[in-house]
Coordinates of C-alpha atoms in Angstrom, one line a residue:
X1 CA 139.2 61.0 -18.1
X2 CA 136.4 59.2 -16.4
X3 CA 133.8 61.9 -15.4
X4 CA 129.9 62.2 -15.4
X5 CA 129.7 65.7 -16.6
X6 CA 132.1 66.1 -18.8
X7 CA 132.9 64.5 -21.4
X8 CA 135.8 65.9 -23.2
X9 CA 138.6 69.1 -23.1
X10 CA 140.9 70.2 -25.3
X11 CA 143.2 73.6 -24.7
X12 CA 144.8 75.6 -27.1
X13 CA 147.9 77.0 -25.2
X14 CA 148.3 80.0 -28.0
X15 CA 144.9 81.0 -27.9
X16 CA 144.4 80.2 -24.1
X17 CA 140.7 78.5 -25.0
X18 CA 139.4 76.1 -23.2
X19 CA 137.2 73.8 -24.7
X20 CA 134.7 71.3 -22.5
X21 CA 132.0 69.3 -23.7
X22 CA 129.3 68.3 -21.5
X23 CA 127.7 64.8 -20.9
X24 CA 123.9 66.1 -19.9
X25 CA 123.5 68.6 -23.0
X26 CA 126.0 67.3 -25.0
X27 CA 127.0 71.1 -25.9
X28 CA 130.3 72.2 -26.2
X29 CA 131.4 75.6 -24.9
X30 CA 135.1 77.4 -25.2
X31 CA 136.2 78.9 -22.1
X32 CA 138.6 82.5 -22.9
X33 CA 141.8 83.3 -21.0
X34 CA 142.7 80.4 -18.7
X35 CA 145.9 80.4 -17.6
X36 CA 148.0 77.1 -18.7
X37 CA 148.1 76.4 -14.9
X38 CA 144.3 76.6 -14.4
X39 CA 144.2 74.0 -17.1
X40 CA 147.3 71.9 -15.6
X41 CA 145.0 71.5 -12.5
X42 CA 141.9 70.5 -13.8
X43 CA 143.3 68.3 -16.1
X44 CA 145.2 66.6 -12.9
X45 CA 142.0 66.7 -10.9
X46 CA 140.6 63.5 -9.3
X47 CA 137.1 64.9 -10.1
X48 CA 136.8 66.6 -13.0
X49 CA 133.3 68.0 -12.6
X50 CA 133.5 69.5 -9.1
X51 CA 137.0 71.0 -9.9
X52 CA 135.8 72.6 -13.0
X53 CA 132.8 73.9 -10.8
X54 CA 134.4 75.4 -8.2
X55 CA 138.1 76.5 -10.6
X56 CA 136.7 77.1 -14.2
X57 CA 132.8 78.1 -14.3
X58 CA 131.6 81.4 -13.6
X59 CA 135.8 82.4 -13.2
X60 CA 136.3 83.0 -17.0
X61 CA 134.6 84.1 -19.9
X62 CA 132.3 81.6 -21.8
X63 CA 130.8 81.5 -25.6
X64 CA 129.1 78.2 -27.0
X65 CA 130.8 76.9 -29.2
X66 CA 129.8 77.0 -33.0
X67 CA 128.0 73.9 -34.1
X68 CA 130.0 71.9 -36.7
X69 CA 128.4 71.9 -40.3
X70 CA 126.6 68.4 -41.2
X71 CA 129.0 66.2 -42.7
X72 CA 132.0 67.6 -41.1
X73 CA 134.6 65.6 -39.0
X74 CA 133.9 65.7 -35.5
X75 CA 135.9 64.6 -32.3

């Protein structure tokens, strides 16, 4: 999943959260209610980055993410 802005994205298809992390700021946000197929797309997506832009930011609610405790597993 070559992409300069993103990083990484995981969905949970029982919660319907979708998680992105971010190259620039390295944060990690979780994105509420997107339907499977929203993620189906963007997961097909040639460009990750402007599809998520255009499909996924400012369409669906948005937390940050909680930061993991030191010494936790990560990724």
């Amino acid at each position: 999943m070559p992409s300069s802005s993103i990083r990484k994205f995981d969905y949970d298809p029982n919660t319907r959260v979708l998680s992105v992390w971010f190259v620039a700021s390295g944060k990690h946000y979780e994105f509420l209610d997107v339907p499977a197929e929203a993620v189906a797309a963007f997961k097909a997506a040639f460009a990750k980055g402007v599809y998520f832009k255009s499909h996924i930011r400012n369409r669906y609610a948005v937390r940050l993410a909680p930061a993991r405790a030191a010494g936790s597993s990560g990724d």
